[in-house]
Amino acid sequence: MRPLSALYVAMATGFLVTCDATTNSDQSKTMLSGSPHYGRSLGTGHEYDASGRFLRVHQENEEERVLEAIKNAMNKAEVKSAAKKILKGKSEANAVYKTWAEKYSKLQIGTLLNVGKKKQYEPVYNGYVAYMNALS
């Protein structure tokens, strides 16, 4: 008898919850969050100009992305090899920092060396930041 009464209590609770949810769902009073614009303009202004939009990627965009990815991979390999030479003491750190200062910012070097993930390159990055701060 107890499992049956527990089932009745669960059904009654579920019924009351759903009835309460449907009676309190007056959506006319719901505040809209997000953009204050309630609809899109039919005009062809700058925001809604679809002349530059395409549904499919064009071949030249894909080629540009591939070239950019290759360039980024080459830059990453170049920076990491120079950082390894600095860590081993085979090259002058200031000379490497000078060439990096001509091409990269602090953020780019930090990204290329994965400073947040790889702790081995932190001394090189800190040296580069100190070098850049000395130039400023």
Backbone as a printed PyTorch tensor [residue, N CA C, xyz], in Angstrom:
tensor([[[  0.8190,  -1.1920,   0.0000],
         [  0.0000,   0.0000,   0.0000],
         [  0.8610,   1.2540,   0.0000]],

        [[  1.9920,   1.2330,   0.6500],
         [  2.8330,   2.4190,   0.7060],
         [  3.3950,   2.8010,  -0.6610]],

        [[  3.9040,   1.8640,  -1.4780],
         [  4.3880,   2.2740,  -2.8010],
         [  3.2920,   2.8960,  -3.6570]],

        [[  2.0730,   2.3910,  -3.5030],
         [  0.9700,   2.9370,  -4.2740],
         [  0.6440,   4.3600,  -3.8220]],

        [[  0.6820,   4.6170,  -2.5330],
         [  0.4040,   5.9730,  -2.0510],
         [  1.5280,   6.9260,  -2.4510]],

        [[  2.7750,   6.4420,  -2.5000],
         [  3.8850,   7.2830,  -2.9540],
         [  3.7090,   7.6470,  -4.4210]],

        [[  3.1810,   6.7010,  -5.1940],
         [  2.9150,   6.9700,  -6.6070],
         [  1.8390,   8.0350,  -6.7540]],

        [[  0.7750,   7.9460,  -5.9360],
         [ -0.2830,   8.9540,  -5.9820],
         [  0.2440,  10.3420,  -5.6080]],

        [[  1.0800,  10.3950,  -4.6060],
         [  1.6550,  11.6800,  -4.1810],
         [  2.5230,  12.2560,  -5.2930]],

        [[  3.3150,  11.4200,  -5.9520],
         [  4.1670,  11.8880,  -7.0460],
         [  3.3290,  12.3920,  -8.2100]],

        [[  2.2490,  11.6730,  -8.5230],
         [  1.3790,  12.1060,  -9.6280],
         [  0.6860,  13.4230,  -9.2860]],

        [[  0.2250,  13.5660,  -8.0550],
         [ -0.4540,  14.7960,  -7.6490],
         [  0.5120,  15.9730,  -7.6720]],

        [[  1.7350,  15.7590,  -7.2270],
         [  2.7420,  16.8210,  -7.2480],
         [  3.0570,  17.2290,  -8.6750]],

        [[  3.2280,  16.2570,  -9.5430],
         [  3.4890,  16.5570, -10.9520],
         [  2.3470,  17.3140, -11.5890]],

        [[  1.1140,  16.9280, -11.2680],
         [ -0.0550,  17.6090, -11.8150],
         [ -0.1100,  19.0550, -11.3480]],

        [[  0.1250,  19.2830, -10.0700],
         [  0.0800,  20.6450,  -9.5390],
         [  1.1910,  21.5160, -10.1190]],

        [[  2.3490,  20.9450, -10.3140],
         [  3.4640,  21.7130, -10.8680],
         [  3.1760,  22.1080, -12.3060]],

        [[  2.6570,  21.1820, -13.1110],
         [  2.3830,  21.5190, -14.5140],
         [  1.2240,  22.4790, -14.6350]],

        [[  0.2130,  22.3420, -13.7860],
         [ -0.9060,  23.2850, -13.8430],
         [ -0.4550,  24.6800, -13.4430]],

        [[  0.3890,  24.7820, -12.4340],
         [  0.9010,  26.0710, -11.9970],
         [  1.7790,  26.6950, -13.0800]],

        [[  2.5520,  25.8740, -13.7650],
         [  3.4270,  26.3950, -14.8110],
         [  2.6290,  26.9040, -15.9940]],

        [[  1.5230,  26.2560, -16.3230],
         [  0.7390,  26.7130, -17.4720],
         [ -0.0840,  27.9440, -17.1370]],

        [[ -0.5290,  28.0930, -15.8960],
         [ -1.3150,  29.2780, -15.5500],
         [ -0.4420,  30.5070, -15.3780]],

        [[  0.8230,  30.3360, -15.0130],
         [  1.7220,  31.4680, -14.8070],
         [  2.5720,  31.7740, -16.0250]],

        [[  2.1980,  31.2640, -17.1560],
         [  3.0310,  31.4770, -18.3390],
         [  2.4670,  32.5790, -19.2220]],

        [[  2.1400,  33.7180, -18.6290],
         [  1.6590,  34.8620, -19.3890],
         [  2.8510,  35.5210, -20.0670]],

        [[  3.0150,  35.2400, -21.3430],
         [  4.1990,  35.7070, -22.0460],
         [  4.0750,  37.1400, -22.5410]],

        [[  2.9220,  37.7480, -22.3850],
         [  2.7860,  39.1280, -22.8280],
         [  3.5440,  40.0810, -21.9120]],

        [[  3.8180,  39.6650, -20.6870],
         [  4.5390,  40.5110, -19.7440],
         [  6.0270,  40.1970, -19.7020]],

        [[  6.4480,  39.2350, -20.4760],
         [  7.8510,  38.8490, -20.4730],
         [  8.6780,  39.9450, -21.1130]],

        [[  9.7390,  40.3200, -20.4540],
         [ 10.6080,  41.3800, -20.9560],
         [ 11.5650,  40.8040, -21.9930]],

        [[ 11.6950,  41.4940, -23.0920],
         [ 12.6140,  41.0440, -24.1260],
         [ 14.0280,  41.4130, -23.7370]],

        [[ 14.9110,  40.4480, -23.7960],
         [ 16.3110,  40.7330, -23.5160],
         [ 17.0650,  40.7340, -24.8250]],

        [[ 18.0970,  41.5220, -24.8760],
         [ 18.8960,  41.5620, -26.0940],
         [ 18.7500,  42.8940, -26.7840]],

        [[ 18.5860,  42.8520, -28.0600],
         [ 18.5640,  44.0450, -28.8890],
         [ 17.2970,  44.8530, -28.6670]],

        [[ 17.4030,  46.1740, -28.6290],
         [ 16.2090,  46.9920, -28.5110],
         [ 15.4340,  47.0730, -29.8190]],

        [[ 16.0050,  46.6020, -30.9090],
         [ 15.3260,  46.6030, -32.1960],
         [ 14.4380,  45.3730, -32.2660]],

        [[ 13.1630,  45.5830, -32.5150],
         [ 12.2240,  44.4680, -32.4840],
         [ 12.0920,  43.7850, -33.8280]],

        [[ 12.5930,  44.3810, -34.8540],
         [ 12.5090,  43.7590, -36.1600],
         [ 13.6010,  44.2770, -37.0560]],

        [[ 13.7730,  43.6360, -38.1570],
         [ 14.7910,  44.0650, -39.1040],
         [ 14.1870,  45.0650, -40.0820]],

        [[ 14.9680,  46.0280, -40.4140],
         [ 14.5410,  47.0240, -41.3790],
         [ 14.5410,  46.4080, -42.7670]],

        [[ 13.6170,  46.8350, -43.5770],
         [ 13.5730,  46.3390, -44.9460],
         [ 14.4650,  47.1510, -45.8630]],

        [[ 15.0050,  48.2370, -45.3470],
         [ 15.9190,  49.0420, -46.1420],
         [ 17.2450,  48.3240, -46.3270]],

        [[ 18.0110,  48.7720, -47.3130],
         [ 19.3060,  48.1380, -47.5660],
         [ 20.4050,  49.0410, -47.0430]],

        [[ 20.4110,  49.2550, -45.7460],
         [ 21.4510,  50.0570, -45.1260],
         [ 22.7390,  49.2710, -45.0000]],

        [[ 23.7010,  49.8740, -44.3510],
         [ 25.0170,  49.2410, -44.1940],
         [ 24.9380,  47.9520, -43.3780]],

        [[ 24.0920,  47.9530, -42.3290],
         [ 24.0150,  46.7790, -41.4650],
         [ 23.4110,  45.5750, -42.1740]],

        [[ 22.4470,  45.8230, -43.0200],
         [ 21.6940,  44.7290, -43.6070],
         [ 22.0090,  44.5130, -45.0760]],

        [[ 23.0940,  45.0560, -45.5170],
         [ 23.4700,  44.9010, -46.9090],
         [ 23.9720,  43.4780, -47.1280]],

        [[ 23.3040,  42.7430, -47.9670],
         [ 23.6560,  41.3390, -48.1950],
         [ 24.4750,  41.1600, -49.4620]],

        [[ 24.9620,  42.2420, -50.0460],
         [ 25.7040,  42.0920, -51.2970],
         [ 27.0280,  41.3800, -51.0830]],

        [[ 27.6030,  41.4820, -49.8850],
         [ 28.8850,  40.8430, -49.6210],
         [ 28.7620,  39.4720, -48.9910]],

        [[ 27.5430,  39.0190, -48.7580],
         [ 27.3520,  37.7330, -48.1030],
         [ 27.1580,  36.6320, -49.1290]],

        [[ 27.7730,  35.5150, -48.8610],
         [ 27.6130,  34.3500, -49.7170],
         [ 27.3120,  33.1550, -48.8300]],

        [[ 26.5220,  32.2510, -49.3460],
         [ 26.1740,  31.0800, -48.5650],
         [ 27.2660,  30.0320, -48.5840]],

        [[ 28.0980,  30.0520, -49.5840],
         [ 29.1540,  29.0600, -49.6930],
         [ 30.5040,  29.7450, -49.7250]],

        [[ 31.4880,  29.0290, -49.2760],
         [ 32.8480,  29.5580, -49.2530],
         [ 33.4030,  29.5220, -50.6590]],

        [[ 34.0450,  30.6030, -51.0440],
         [ 34.6410,  30.6500, -52.3700],
         [ 36.0420,  30.0820, -52.3410]],

        [[ 36.5040,  29.6700, -53.4830],
         [ 37.7970,  29.0080, -53.5940],
         [ 38.9360,  29.9260, -53.1680]],

        [[ 38.8920,  31.1980, -53.5450],
         [ 40.0000,  32.0820, -53.2000],
         [ 40.1000,  32.2970, -51.6960]],

        [[ 38.9600,  32.3270, -50.9860],
         [ 39.0080,  32.4630, -49.5350],
         [ 39.6540,  31.2420, -48.8990]],

        [[ 39.3460,  30.0740, -49.4410],
         [ 39.9300,  28.8490, -48.9070],
         [ 41.4330,  28.8210, -49.1560]],

        [[ 41.8520,  29.2700, -50.3230],
         [ 43.2800,  29.3050, -50.6300],
         [ 44.0070,  30.2850, -49.7140]],

        [[ 43.3790,  31.4260, -49.4410],
         [ 43.9900,  32.4020, -48.5450],
         [ 44.1460,  31.8310, -47.1380]],

        [[ 43.1420,  31.0730, -46.6930],
         [ 43.2300,  30.4750, -45.3690],
         [ 44.3430,  29.4410, -45.3020]],

        [[ 44.4920,  28.6690, -46.3670],
         [ 45.5460,  27.6550, -46.3910],
         [ 46.9120,  28.3260, -46.3650]],

        [[ 47.0720,  29.3800, -47.1600],
         [ 48.3480,  30.0900, -47.1730],
         [ 48.6440,  30.7250, -45.8170]],

        [[ 47.6240,  31.2700, -45.1960],
         [ 47.8130,  31.8820, -43.8800],
         [ 48.1610,  30.8240, -42.8300]],

        [[ 47.5400,  29.6530, -42.9170],
         [ 47.8510,  28.5740, -41.9730],
         [ 49.2850,  28.0900, -42.1500]],

        [[ 49.7430,  28.0000, -43.4010],
         [ 51.1260,  27.5910, -43.6620],
         [ 52.0930,  28.6390, -43.1220]],

        [[ 51.7570,  29.9110, -43.3420],
         [ 52.6050,  30.9990, -42.8530],
         [ 52.6860,  30.9800, -41.3220]],

        [[ 51.5490,  30.7580, -40.6620],
         [ 51.5390,  30.6960, -39.1970],
         [ 52.3470,  29.5140, -38.6830]],

        [[ 52.2550,  28.3750, -39.3710],
         [ 53.0250,  27.2000, -38.9530],
         [ 54.5230,  27.4470, -39.1140]],

        [[ 54.9070,  28.1150, -40.2010],
         [ 56.3240,  28.4200, -40.4080],
         [ 56.8210,  29.4090, -39.3550]],

        [[ 56.0170,  30.4230, -39.0480],
         [ 56.3940,  31.3890, -38.0130],
         [ 56.5470,  30.7070, -36.6570]],

        [[ 55.6260,  29.7940, -36.3460],
         [ 55.6850,  29.0890, -35.0730],
         [ 56.9430,  28.2370, -34.9810]],

        [[ 57.2670,  27.5400, -36.0640],
         [ 58.4720,  26.7030, -36.0660],
         [ 59.7290,  27.5570, -35.9330]],

        [[ 59.7420,  28.6980, -36.6240],
         [ 60.9010,  29.5990, -36.5630],
         [ 61.0990,  30.1550, -35.1520]],

        [[ 60.0140,  30.5910, -34.5370],
         [ 60.0900,  31.1700, -33.1940],
         [ 60.4940,  30.1090, -32.1730]],

        [[ 59.9270,  28.9080, -32.2900],
         [ 60.2720,  27.8530, -31.3310],
         [ 61.7190,  27.4070, -31.4720]],

        [[ 62.2150,  27.3260, -32.7050],
         [ 63.6210,  26.9220, -32.8690],
         [ 64.5580,  27.9850, -32.2980]],

        [[ 64.2250,  29.2670, -32.4950],
         [ 65.0440,  30.3360, -31.9190],
         [ 64.9720,  30.3090, -30.3930]],

        [[ 63.7840,  30.0110, -29.8480],
         [ 63.6350,  29.9410, -28.3930],
         [ 64.4430,  28.7780, -27.8230]],

        [[ 64.4710,  27.6560, -28.5280],
         [ 65.2660,  26.5110, -28.0650],
         [ 66.7520,  26.8440, -28.0780]],

        [[ 67.1930,  27.5970, -29.0920],
         [ 68.6010,  28.0040, -29.1460],
         [ 68.9400,  28.9320, -27.9850]],

        [[ 68.0080,  29.8160, -27.6390],
         [ 68.2350,  30.7170, -26.5050],
         [ 68.3260,  29.9120, -25.2140]],

        [[ 67.4410,  28.9300, -25.0570],
         [ 67.4550,  28.1160, -23.8400],
         [ 68.7380,  27.2980, -23.7140]],

        [[ 69.2670,  26.8400, -24.8430],
         [ 70.5100,  26.0630, -24.8160],
         [ 71.7380,  26.9560, -24.7000]],

        [[ 71.5580,  28.2470, -24.9220],
         [ 72.6680,  29.1850, -24.8210],
         [ 73.5070,  29.2580, -26.0800]],

        [[ 72.9750,  28.7710, -27.2030],
         [ 73.7370,  28.7680, -28.4470],
         [ 73.6550,  30.0930, -29.1980]],

        [[ 72.6630,  30.9070, -28.8830],
         [ 72.5410,  32.1700, -29.6080],
         [ 72.3610,  33.3220, -28.6270]],

        [[ 72.6870,  34.4900, -29.1010],
         [ 72.5620,  35.7190, -28.3230],
         [ 71.0790,  36.0780, -28.2350]],

        [[ 70.5530,  36.1790, -27.0290],
         [ 69.1280,  36.4250, -26.8250],
         [ 68.7120,  37.7890, -27.3600]],

        [[ 69.5200,  38.8200, -27.1360],
         [ 69.1330,  40.1620, -27.5800],
         [ 69.0460,  40.2630, -29.0920]],

        [[ 69.8830,  39.5280, -29.8110],
         [ 69.8110,  39.5400, -31.2720],
         [ 68.5060,  38.9040, -31.7500]],

        [[ 68.1140,  37.8200, -31.1040],
         [ 66.8480,  37.1610, -31.4570],
         [ 65.6770,  38.0670, -31.0980]],

        [[ 65.7380,  38.6880, -29.9240],
         [ 64.6660,  39.5870, -29.5110],
         [ 64.5330,  40.7650, -30.4710]],

        [[ 65.6530,  41.2320, -30.9970],
         [ 65.6200,  42.3530, -31.9390],
         [ 64.9030,  41.9490, -33.2230]],

        [[ 65.1910,  40.7520, -33.7360],
         [ 64.5000,  40.3020, -34.9550],
         [ 63.0210,  40.0490, -34.6780]],

        [[ 62.7080,  39.5320, -33.4990],
         [ 61.3060,  39.3230, -33.1520],
         [ 60.5680,  40.6480, -33.0200]],

        [[ 61.2300,  41.6700, -32.4800],
         [ 60.5840,  42.9710, -32.2820],
         [ 60.1920,  43.6040, -33.6080]],

        [[ 60.9270,  43.2880, -34.6680],
         [ 60.5990,  43.8250, -35.9840],
         [ 59.3700,  43.1480, -36.5830]],

        [[ 59.1090,  41.9020, -36.1990],
         [ 58.0380,  41.1350, -36.8270],
         [ 56.8190,  40.8930, -35.9390]],

        [[ 57.0380,  40.7130, -34.6380],
         [ 55.9680,  40.2270, -33.7670],
         [ 55.7500,  41.1440, -32.5700]],

        [[ 54.5310,  41.0860, -32.0390],
         [ 54.2290,  41.7820, -30.7870],
         [ 54.4190,  40.8080, -29.6230]],

        [[ 54.2550,  41.3110, -28.4090],
         [ 54.3830,  40.4510, -27.2300],
         [ 53.3190,  39.3530, -27.2450]],

        [[ 52.1170,  39.7370, -27.6150],
         [ 51.0200,  38.7750, -27.6440],
         [ 51.2620,  37.6830, -28.6800]],

        [[ 51.7720,  38.0610, -29.8490],
         [ 52.0390,  37.0680, -30.8900],
         [ 53.1170,  36.0840, -30.4490]],

        [[ 54.1640,  36.5750, -29.8110],
         [ 55.2260,  35.6790, -29.3310],
         [ 54.6770,  34.7560, -28.2490]],

        [[ 53.8660,  35.2920, -27.3560],
         [ 53.2560,  34.4530, -26.3230],
         [ 52.3760,  33.3690, -26.9120]],

        [[ 51.6450,  33.7090, -27.9670],
         [ 50.7950,  32.7260, -28.6330],
         [ 51.6210,  31.6940, -29.3770]],

        [[ 52.6450,  32.1340, -30.0810],
         [ 53.4710,  31.2040, -30.8500],
         [ 54.2480,  30.2460, -29.9520]],

        [[ 54.6250,  30.6980, -28.7660],
         [ 55.3820,  29.8440, -27.8510],
         [ 54.4870,  29.0450, -26.9040]],

        [[ 53.1790,  29.2430, -26.9650],
         [ 52.2330,  28.5680, -26.0620],
         [ 52.6530,  28.7450, -24.6070]],

        [[ 52.8640,  29.9840, -24.2170],
         [ 53.4090,  30.2730, -22.8920],
         [ 52.4870,  29.7810, -21.7810]],

        [[ 51.1950,  29.8630, -21.9630],
         [ 50.2780,  29.4110, -20.9230],
         [ 50.3000,  27.9110, -20.7100]],

        [[ 50.6330,  27.1570, -21.7470],
         [ 50.6020,  25.6970, -21.6620],
         [ 51.9770,  25.0840, -21.4430]],

        [[ 52.9910,  25.6470, -22.0840],
         [ 54.3380,  25.0890, -21.9800],
         [ 55.1960,  26.0170, -21.1300]],

        [[ 55.5900,  25.5260, -19.9850],
         [ 56.3640,  26.3370, -19.0400],
         [ 57.8260,  26.4790, -19.4510]],

        [[ 58.3030,  25.6380, -20.3630],
         [ 59.7250,  25.6830, -20.7190],
         [ 60.0980,  26.9590, -21.4630]],

        [[ 59.1240,  27.5890, -22.1320],
         [ 59.4250,  28.7960, -22.8980],
         [ 59.1750,  30.0860, -22.1150]],

        [[ 58.7420,  29.9790, -20.8670],
         [ 58.4650,  31.1820, -20.0790],
         [ 59.6820,  32.0760, -19.8760]],

        [[ 60.8920,  31.5390, -19.6220],
         [ 62.0470,  32.4390, -19.4790],
         [ 62.3420,  33.2200, -20.7610]],

        [[ 62.1420,  32.5870, -21.9000],
         [ 62.3760,  33.2710, -23.1780],
         [ 61.3400,  34.3710, -23.3650]],

        [[ 60.0860,  34.0480, -23.0730],
         [ 59.0240,  35.0400, -23.2170],
         [ 59.2300,  36.2050, -22.2520]],

        [[ 59.5880,  35.9000, -21.0130],
         [ 59.8270,  36.9670, -20.0330],
         [ 61.0000,  37.8490, -20.4500]],

        [[ 62.0280,  37.2420, -21.0310],
         [ 63.1490,  38.0250, -21.5450],
         [ 62.7350,  38.9240, -22.6900]],

        [[ 61.8650,  38.4090, -23.5640],
         [ 61.3780,  39.2190, -24.6880],
         [ 60.5250,  40.3830, -24.1910]],

        [[ 59.6830,  40.1210, -23.2020],
         [ 58.8490,  41.1930, -22.6390],
         [ 59.7260,  42.2540, -21.9900]],

        [[ 60.7600,  41.8280, -21.2760],
         [ 61.6810,  42.7930, -20.6560],
         [ 62.4050,  43.6040, -21.7250]],

        [[ 62.7910,  42.9510, -22.8130],
         [ 63.4570,  43.6450, -23.9190],
         [ 62.5150,  44.6730, -24.5520]],

        [[ 61.2630,  44.2820, -24.7770],
         [ 60.2860,  45.2060, -25.3770],
         [ 59.9840,  46.3730, -24.4350]],

        [[ 59.9150,  46.0960, -23.1460],
         [ 59.6650,  47.1710, -22.1840],
         [ 60.8470,  48.1290, -22.1040]],

        [[ 62.0520,  47.6090, -22.2900],
         [ 63.2370,  48.4740, -22.2820],
         [ 63.2540,  49.3790, -23.5080]],

        [[ 62.7000,  48.8960, -24.6240],
         [ 62.6340,  49.7200, -25.8330],
         [ 61.6110,  50.8400, -25.7020]],

        [[ 60.5500,  50.5850, -24.9430],
         [ 59.4690,  51.5780, -24.8270],
         [ 59.8470,  52.7350, -23.9550]]])
